[in-house]
Amino acid sequence: MQAKPTHRPSGFHVLDLAIRAIELLRPIVAHIRRCDRDLGEQLRRALSSVALNIAEGDRSQGGHRIARFSTAAGSNNESRAALRVAVAWGYVHAHEIEAGDDLLNRIAAMLYRLGATR
């Protein structure tokens, strides 16, 4: 069962995808949190950081814009790593995170094209 979108599209595609990733991964994050509160909270914060920094970067200019997108890219990488850690610990199965990981991979590529540095 997939979560239904609960937001209005922003017009900034990468932000919409970040919000969609949160919606898609919300039940997975809740399950991880029940198994490992710290990891679940860290994943929740990282996913939120992706969306919030993308939104801030969209309204920033110059170096501030690149810095926000770079922070979003770092949080995106952190989210992907947290999902892999959850699989490694056996909290979830790899197939359960596949769609979310694919979406986060798309977001990473978009942030790179927007100028995010590694």
mmCIF file of C-alpha atoms in Angstrom, residues 4-49:
data_model
loop_
_atom_site.group_PDB
_atom_site.id
_atom_site.type_symbol
_atom_site.label_atom_id
_atom_site.label_comp_id
_atom_site.label_asym_id
_atom_site.label_seq_id
_atom_site.Cartn_x
_atom_site.Cartn_y
_atom_site.Cartn_z
ATOM 1 C CA LYS A 4 -1.384 9.028 -1.133
ATOM 2 C CA PRO A 5 0.106 12.465 -1.797
ATOM 3 C CA THR A 6 -1.101 14.962 0.792
ATOM 4 C CA HIS A 7 0.396 18.192 -0.532
ATOM 5 C CA ARG A 8 -0.154 20.658 -3.316
ATOM 6 C CA PRO A 9 2.620 20.599 -5.910
ATOM 7 C CA SER A 10 5.034 23.487 -5.381
ATOM 8 C CA GLY A 11 6.038 23.929 -9.002
ATOM 9 C CA PHE A 12 9.634 23.063 -8.068
ATOM 10 C CA HIS A 13 9.913 19.435 -9.133
ATOM 11 C CA VAL A 14 12.789 18.411 -6.862
ATOM 12 C CA LEU A 15 10.926 19.760 -3.807
ATOM 13 C CA ASP A 16 7.802 17.867 -4.844
ATOM 14 C CA LEU A 17 9.879 14.684 -5.115
ATOM 15 C CA ALA A 18 11.391 15.259 -1.662
ATOM 16 C CA ILE A 19 7.901 15.607 -0.175
ATOM 17 C CA ARG A 20 6.813 12.495 -2.084
ATOM 18 C CA ALA A 21 9.807 10.598 -0.636
ATOM 19 C CA ILE A 22 8.665 11.516 2.880
ATOM 20 C CA GLU A 23 5.135 10.318 2.112
ATOM 21 C CA LEU A 24 6.409 7.097 0.571
ATOM 22 C CA LEU A 25 8.887 6.345 3.354
ATOM 23 C CA ARG A 26 6.716 7.475 6.290
ATOM 24 C CA PRO A 27 5.516 3.937 7.166
ATOM 25 C CA ILE A 28 9.044 2.546 6.775
ATOM 26 C CA VAL A 29 10.444 5.259 9.058
ATOM 27 C CA ALA A 30 7.754 4.476 11.646
ATOM 28 C CA HIS A 31 8.642 0.787 11.527
ATOM 29 C CA ILE A 32 12.379 1.497 11.813
ATOM 30 C CA ARG A 33 11.665 3.808 14.755
ATOM 31 C CA ARG A 34 9.823 0.998 16.563
ATOM 32 C CA CYS A 35 12.912 -1.216 16.118
ATOM 33 C CA ASP A 36 15.533 1.474 16.748
ATOM 34 C CA ARG A 37 14.299 4.823 18.019
ATOM 35 C CA ASP A 38 17.566 6.671 17.355
ATOM 36 C CA LEU A 39 17.931 5.447 13.777
ATOM 37 C CA GLY A 40 14.278 6.156 13.018
ATOM 38 C CA GLU A 41 14.537 9.688 14.387
ATOM 39 C CA GLN A 42 17.769 10.360 12.513
ATOM 40 C CA LEU A 43 16.154 9.167 9.279
ATOM 41 C CA ARG A 44 13.071 11.319 9.934
ATOM 42 C CA ARG A 45 15.218 14.398 10.538
ATOM 43 C CA ALA A 46 17.374 13.725 7.464
ATOM 44 C CA LEU A 47 14.360 13.344 5.168
ATOM 45 C CA SER A 48 12.865 16.558 6.555
ATOM 46 C CA SER A 49 16.185 18.324 6.052
#
